[in-house]
Amino acid sequence: MTERLQPDVVLLADGPTGFAALRSLAEQCRVVQIFRKPDQPEASALAAFAKAHGIPVAELQKLNQLRKTIAELCPAAVVISSFDRIIPPQILALCRFLNVHYSLLPHYRGRANVNWAVINGETTAGISIHVVVPELDGGNLLFQQAIQIGANDTVTSLYDRLNAIQERELGGVVVRAITGYQGTSQDTDHASYGCARVPEDGEIDWRQPTATIDRMIRGLTPPFPGAFTHLDGQQLIIVNASPRLDAPSYIGRIPGRIVGRSPSEGWVDVLTGDGVLRMFSVLHPMSERPCAAASVVGSTRATLGLSRLDLLRRIVSLEDRLASLEQLKCALE
C-alpha cells in the first residue's frame, strides 16, 4: 500500500480565511511554516491549532523572510489565504504559489470583494483557487464555486459559507496542483476589478435609499469596520438592521430622524431617504459587545448622522455665507 503524498507547504494567512485554510491544508499536506499578523481575527484559535500540530507561526515583517524560508525549507508550494501584500516576481519565481480568492475570478480582482459584492447589490459571491502570477489575481483557475447572496446575508455569514468551502476543498486542490494539474485559463476579456480595500469611511448617509443603507450595513458587519452613524457627537456602529417594508409615509421629516422606538423589544426605527430602517443592535464606542438599539437611542426626538464637528462646520459655513451677504448688501447700498 502506497503512502499518501503529503507535500510540504508554507501558508501566508493574515485575515479571516486563514484558519479554515490551515485546517484544510493540515489534512492533506505538511504545513512547515505559517506567516500571520498576530492581531487578526481567529489569530488565537489558529495559533492554538498550529501549536498542537507543531507548526511554527511568525509575523512576516519583510518579504525577505519569505525568500529565506523558501530557500531553507524548499516547500512544494506557498499557499496564500487573506494576505494583503503583493509578492514580487523574483520571489514568485522561487516556488509554486497558489492563492485563495473570494470572488468568481476574473470578476472582482483585488481586495474586499465579498464586502463590495454585498454593498453593490450582487446576487452571487464565490471562491476561486488559482495559480499566482505577476498579474493581479491572474493565473490559471484550479477551483471555483459560486454561492447565492440572500436578502439577509451579511459579509460575515458569506465568509462563514466560503470558509466552509475552502476548508473542504483547498487541501485537495493544492495536492492536485503540486502533482501536475495546470487548471484552466481565466477569461481576461471579461475581467473586472474590485476596490482595493474595505471602505474606511463607512458612514451612513441617511438621505440614501433604505436598500442602499441596508446593503452597506450588511457589507460591513463586525469584525469588519462596521457601517456607522453619529448620535450626540459619538460614533455608533450599526450591527443589525433591516428595511421596514410596512412603514407609514413620513412627510417633511429629516432623514436620520428617529420615528419609532420599542424599549421592550429593543428596536429603533430611523427615517431614510425613501422609507424606514429598523435598527436592532448597535455597538457603542464605550462597549465591547453589541447591545439593543433602543438602549442607546433613548428618545424619538433624536436625529442620527451629525457629529459635533459636522455641526460646527455647518455653523461656520452659514456664518461665512451670512458675512458674504452682508458685504454684498453693503456694496449695493
Coordinates of C-alpha atoms in Angstrom, one line a residue:
M1 CA 0.0 0.0 0.0
T2 CA 1.5 3.3 -1.1
E3 CA 1.7 6.2 1.4
R4 CA -0.4 9.2 0.6
L5 CA 1.6 12.2 -0.7
Q6 CA 1.9 14.9 2.0
P7 CA 3.8 17.8 0.3
D8 CA 5.5 20.5 2.4
V9 CA 3.7 23.9 2.1
V10 CA 4.1 27.3 3.6
L11 CA 0.9 29.3 4.5
L12 CA 0.5 33.1 4.3
A13 CA -2.7 33.9 6.1
D14 CA -3.4 37.3 7.7
G15 CA -7.1 37.6 7.6
P16 CA -10.4 35.8 8.5
T17 CA -9.9 33.0 6.0
G18 CA -6.6 31.7 7.4
F19 CA -7.8 29.3 10.0
A20 CA -10.0 27.4 7.5
A21 CA -7.1 27.3 5.1
L22 CA -4.8 25.8 7.8
R23 CA -7.3 23.1 8.8
S24 CA -7.7 22.1 5.2
L25 CA -4.0 22.0 4.4
A26 CA -3.2 20.1 7.6
E27 CA -5.4 17.3 6.4
Q28 CA -3.5 16.6 3.2
C29 CA -0.2 18.5 3.4
R30 CA 2.6 19.1 5.9
V31 CA 2.4 22.8 6.8
V32 CA 6.0 23.7 7.6
Q33 CA 5.6 27.4 8.3
I34 CA 2.8 29.9 8.8
F35 CA 3.2 33.7 8.4
R36 CA 0.4 35.7 10.0
K37 CA -0.3 39.0 11.7
P38 CA -0.8 38.4 15.4
D39 CA -3.8 40.7 15.9
Q40 CA -6.1 39.4 13.1
P41 CA -9.5 37.6 13.5
E42 CA -9.1 34.0 14.8
A43 CA -5.4 34.6 15.5
S44 CA -5.6 32.9 18.9
A45 CA -7.5 29.8 17.5
L46 CA -5.1 29.5 14.6
A47 CA -2.1 29.8 17.0
A48 CA -3.5 27.1 19.3
F49 CA -4.1 24.7 16.3
A50 CA -0.6 25.3 15.0
K51 CA 1.0 24.7 18.4
A52 CA -0.9 21.5 18.8
H53 CA 0.4 20.3 15.4
G54 CA 4.0 21.6 15.9
I55 CA 3.7 24.2 13.1
P56 CA 5.8 27.4 13.6
V57 CA 3.9 30.7 13.3
A58 CA 5.7 34.0 12.7
E59 CA 4.8 37.6 11.6
L60 CA 6.0 38.4 8.2
Q61 CA 7.5 41.9 8.6
K62 CA 9.6 41.8 5.4
L63 CA 9.2 39.8 2.3
N64 CA 12.9 38.8 2.5
Q65 CA 11.8 36.5 5.4
L66 CA 9.7 34.6 2.8
R67 CA 12.6 34.4 0.4
K68 CA 14.8 32.9 3.2
T69 CA 12.1 30.4 4.2
I70 CA 11.6 29.1 0.7
A71 CA 15.4 28.7 0.3
E72 CA 15.7 26.9 3.7
L73 CA 12.6 24.7 3.6
C74 CA 12.1 24.1 -0.1
P75 CA 8.3 23.8 0.1
A76 CA 6.4 22.3 -2.8
A77 CA 4.1 25.3 -2.7
V78 CA 3.3 28.6 -0.9
V79 CA -0.4 28.9 -0.3
I80 CA -1.9 32.4 0.2
S81 CA -5.3 32.9 2.0
S82 CA -6.0 36.5 3.1
F83 CA -2.7 38.2 2.6
D84 CA -2.5 41.9 1.8
R85 CA 0.9 42.3 0.2
I86 CA 1.9 41.9 -3.5
I87 CA 4.6 39.2 -3.9
P88 CA 7.2 40.4 -6.4
P89 CA 8.0 38.3 -9.5
Q90 CA 11.5 37.5 -8.3
I91 CA 10.0 35.7 -5.2
L92 CA 7.2 34.1 -7.3
A93 CA 9.9 32.5 -9.4
L94 CA 11.4 30.6 -6.5
C95 CA 8.4 28.3 -5.9
R96 CA 4.9 27.4 -6.8
F97 CA 2.4 29.9 -5.4
L98 CA -1.3 29.3 -5.1
N99 CA -3.9 31.8 -3.9
V100 CA -7.4 31.6 -2.4
H101 CA -9.5 34.5 -3.6
Y102 CA -13.1 35.1 -2.5
S103 CA -14.7 36.1 -5.8
L104 CA -15.6 34.5 -9.1
L105 CA -12.4 35.4 -11.0
P106 CA -11.8 37.1 -13.3
H107 CA -14.6 39.3 -11.8
Y108 CA -13.7 41.3 -8.7
R109 CA -10.0 41.1 -8.8
G110 CA -8.4 43.0 -5.9
R111 CA -9.4 43.0 -2.3
A112 CA -12.5 43.2 -0.1
N113 CA -14.6 41.6 -2.8
V114 CA -17.2 40.0 -0.5
N115 CA -17.8 43.3 1.2
W116 CA -18.2 45.1 -2.1
A117 CA -20.4 42.3 -3.6
V118 CA -22.9 42.9 -0.8
I119 CA -22.6 46.7 -0.9
N120 CA -23.0 46.8 -4.7
G121 CA -26.1 44.5 -4.6
E122 CA -24.6 41.5 -6.4
T123 CA -26.6 38.3 -6.3
T124 CA -23.7 35.9 -6.1
A125 CA -20.3 35.6 -4.4
G126 CA -17.8 32.9 -4.8
I127 CA -14.4 31.3 -4.1
S128 CA -11.6 30.8 -6.6
I129 CA -8.3 29.0 -6.1
H130 CA -5.7 29.9 -8.7
V131 CA -2.0 29.9 -9.6
V132 CA -0.3 33.1 -8.7
V133 CA 1.4 35.1 -11.5
P134 CA 2.7 38.6 -11.5
E135 CA -0.6 39.9 -12.9
L136 CA -3.1 40.8 -10.1
D137 CA -5.2 37.8 -9.3
G138 CA -4.3 36.3 -12.7
G139 CA -3.1 32.8 -13.3
N140 CA -5.0 29.6 -14.1
L141 CA -8.1 28.6 -12.1
L142 CA -7.7 25.4 -10.2
F143 CA -11.1 25.5 -8.5
Q144 CA -14.1 27.8 -8.4
Q145 CA -17.6 27.7 -6.8
A146 CA -20.4 30.2 -6.6
I147 CA -22.8 30.9 -3.7
Q148 CA -26.0 32.9 -3.7
I149 CA -26.2 36.2 -1.7
G150 CA -29.6 36.2 0.1
A151 CA -31.5 39.3 1.2
N152 CA -30.4 38.8 4.8
D153 CA -26.8 37.7 4.2
T154 CA -24.1 39.7 5.7
V155 CA -20.4 39.7 4.8
T156 CA -19.8 37.7 8.0
S157 CA -22.4 35.0 7.0
L158 CA -20.9 34.8 3.5
Y159 CA -17.4 34.4 4.9
D160 CA -18.6 31.6 7.0
R161 CA -20.0 29.8 4.0
L162 CA -17.0 30.5 1.8
N163 CA -14.6 29.4 4.6
A164 CA -16.5 26.1 4.8
I165 CA -16.0 25.5 1.1
Q166 CA -12.3 26.5 1.4
E167 CA -11.8 24.0 4.3
R168 CA -13.4 21.2 2.3
E169 CA -11.5 21.8 -1.0
L170 CA -8.2 23.6 -0.5
G171 CA -6.0 20.8 0.6
G172 CA -7.0 18.5 -2.2
V173 CA -6.7 21.3 -4.8
V174 CA -3.2 22.1 -3.6
V175 CA -2.1 18.4 -3.8
R176 CA -3.5 18.1 -7.3
A177 CA -1.7 21.3 -8.4
I178 CA 1.6 20.0 -6.9
T179 CA 1.2 16.7 -8.7
G180 CA 0.7 18.3 -12.1
Y181 CA -2.8 19.8 -12.5
Q182 CA -2.5 23.0 -14.5
G183 CA -6.0 24.4 -14.2
T184 CA -7.9 26.4 -16.8
S185 CA -7.1 29.9 -18.0
Q186 CA -9.2 32.9 -17.0
D187 CA -11.3 34.9 -19.4
T188 CA -9.3 38.1 -19.2
D189 CA -11.6 39.8 -21.8
H190 CA -14.2 40.0 -19.1
A191 CA -12.0 40.8 -16.1
S192 CA -13.3 43.3 -13.6
Y193 CA -11.6 44.9 -10.6
G194 CA -13.0 45.5 -7.2
C195 CA -11.9 48.3 -4.9
A196 CA -8.6 48.0 -3.1
R197 CA -9.9 47.7 0.4
V198 CA -12.9 47.7 2.7
P199 CA -14.5 51.2 2.8
E200 CA -12.7 53.0 5.6
D201 CA -15.3 55.7 5.6
G202 CA -18.4 53.6 6.2
E203 CA -20.5 56.5 7.5
I204 CA -24.2 56.2 6.6
D205 CA -25.8 59.0 4.6
W206 CA -29.4 58.7 5.8
R207 CA -30.6 60.6 2.6
Q208 CA -29.7 57.4 0.6
P209 CA -32.4 54.8 -0.2
T210 CA -33.2 52.3 2.5
A211 CA -31.9 49.4 0.4
T212 CA -28.6 51.1 -0.2
I213 CA -28.1 51.8 3.5
D214 CA -29.1 48.2 4.4
R215 CA -26.5 46.8 1.9
M216 CA -23.8 48.9 3.5
I217 CA -24.6 47.7 7.0
R218 CA -24.7 44.1 5.8
G219 CA -21.5 44.6 3.8
L220 CA -19.5 45.9 6.8
T221 CA -20.7 43.9 9.8
P222 CA -18.0 43.3 12.5
P223 CA -15.3 42.1 12.6
F224 CA -15.1 44.3 9.6
P225 CA -15.1 48.1 10.3
G226 CA -18.9 48.4 10.5
A227 CA -21.2 51.0 9.0
F228 CA -21.6 53.8 11.4
T229 CA -23.6 56.9 12.2
H230 CA -23.4 59.6 14.9
L231 CA -25.5 60.1 18.0
D232 CA -24.9 63.1 20.3
G233 CA -21.5 63.6 18.7
Q234 CA -20.4 60.0 19.2
Q235 CA -19.8 57.3 16.6
L236 CA -22.3 54.5 16.7
I237 CA -21.8 51.2 14.6
I238 CA -24.9 49.6 13.4
V239 CA -24.6 45.8 13.7
N240 CA -28.0 44.5 12.8
A241 CA -30.8 46.2 10.9
S242 CA -33.4 45.6 8.2
P243 CA -35.7 47.7 6.0
R244 CA -39.2 48.1 7.4
L245 CA -41.4 47.3 4.5
D246 CA -44.7 48.1 6.2
A247 CA -43.6 51.6 7.4
P248 CA -46.0 54.5 7.0
S249 CA -45.1 57.5 4.9
Y250 CA -43.4 60.4 6.8
I251 CA -43.8 63.7 5.1
G252 CA -41.5 66.6 5.9
R253 CA -39.3 64.6 8.3
I254 CA -35.5 64.9 8.1
P255 CA -33.6 61.6 7.1
G256 CA -31.9 60.3 10.2
R257 CA -34.8 61.3 12.5
I258 CA -36.0 58.6 14.9
V259 CA -39.6 57.8 14.1
G260 CA -40.2 54.8 16.3
R261 CA -38.8 53.0 19.3
S262 CA -39.6 49.9 21.4
P263 CA -37.7 49.7 24.7
S264 CA -39.2 46.2 25.4
E265 CA -38.2 44.7 22.0
G266 CA -35.0 46.8 21.6
W267 CA -35.5 48.2 18.1
V268 CA -35.4 51.7 16.8
D269 CA -36.9 53.0 13.5
V270 CA -34.9 55.6 11.7
L271 CA -36.0 57.6 8.6
T272 CA -34.1 57.2 5.4
G273 CA -34.2 58.9 2.0
D274 CA -37.2 56.8 0.9
G275 CA -38.5 54.9 3.9
V276 CA -37.6 53.5 7.3
L277 CA -34.8 51.3 8.5
R278 CA -35.3 49.3 11.7
M279 CA -32.1 49.0 13.8
F280 CA -32.0 46.1 16.2
S281 CA -28.5 46.2 17.6
V282 CA -25.6 48.7 17.7
L283 CA -22.1 48.9 19.0
H284 CA -21.3 51.9 21.2
P285 CA -17.7 53.2 21.3
M286 CA -17.6 52.6 25.1
S287 CA -18.8 49.0 24.7
E288 CA -17.1 45.8 23.6
R289 CA -20.3 44.0 22.7
P290 CA -23.4 45.0 20.7
C291 CA -26.5 46.0 22.6
A292 CA -30.1 46.7 21.7
A293 CA -30.5 49.9 19.7
A294 CA -33.3 51.2 22.0
S295 CA -30.9 51.0 25.0
V296 CA -28.6 53.6 23.3
V297 CA -31.1 55.7 21.4
G298 CA -33.2 56.9 24.2
S299 CA -35.7 59.2 22.5
T300 CA -37.8 59.6 19.3
R301 CA -36.6 63.2 19.4
A302 CA -33.1 62.2 18.4
T303 CA -31.6 62.6 14.9
L304 CA -28.8 60.4 13.7
G305 CA -26.0 61.3 11.4
L306 CA -24.4 64.6 12.5
S307 CA -21.3 64.7 14.6
R308 CA -20.4 67.8 16.6
L309 CA -17.6 68.5 14.1
D310 CA -20.2 68.4 11.2
L311 CA -22.4 70.8 13.1
L312 CA -19.5 73.2 13.8
R313 CA -18.6 73.1 10.1
R314 CA -22.2 73.8 9.1
I315 CA -22.3 76.7 11.5
V316 CA -19.0 78.1 10.2
S317 CA -20.3 77.7 6.6
L318 CA -23.5 79.6 7.4
E319 CA -21.6 82.3 9.2
D320 CA -19.4 82.7 6.1
R321 CA -22.5 82.9 3.8
L322 CA -24.1 85.5 6.1
A323 CA -20.9 87.6 6.1
S324 CA -20.8 87.4 2.3
L325 CA -24.4 88.5 2.1
E326 CA -23.8 91.4 4.5
Q327 CA -20.8 92.5 2.3
L328 CA -22.9 92.3 -0.8
K329 CA -25.7 94.3 0.8
C330 CA -23.3 97.0 1.9
A331 CA -21.8 97.2 -1.6
L332 CA -25.3 97.6 -3.2
E333 CA -26.2 100.4 -0.7

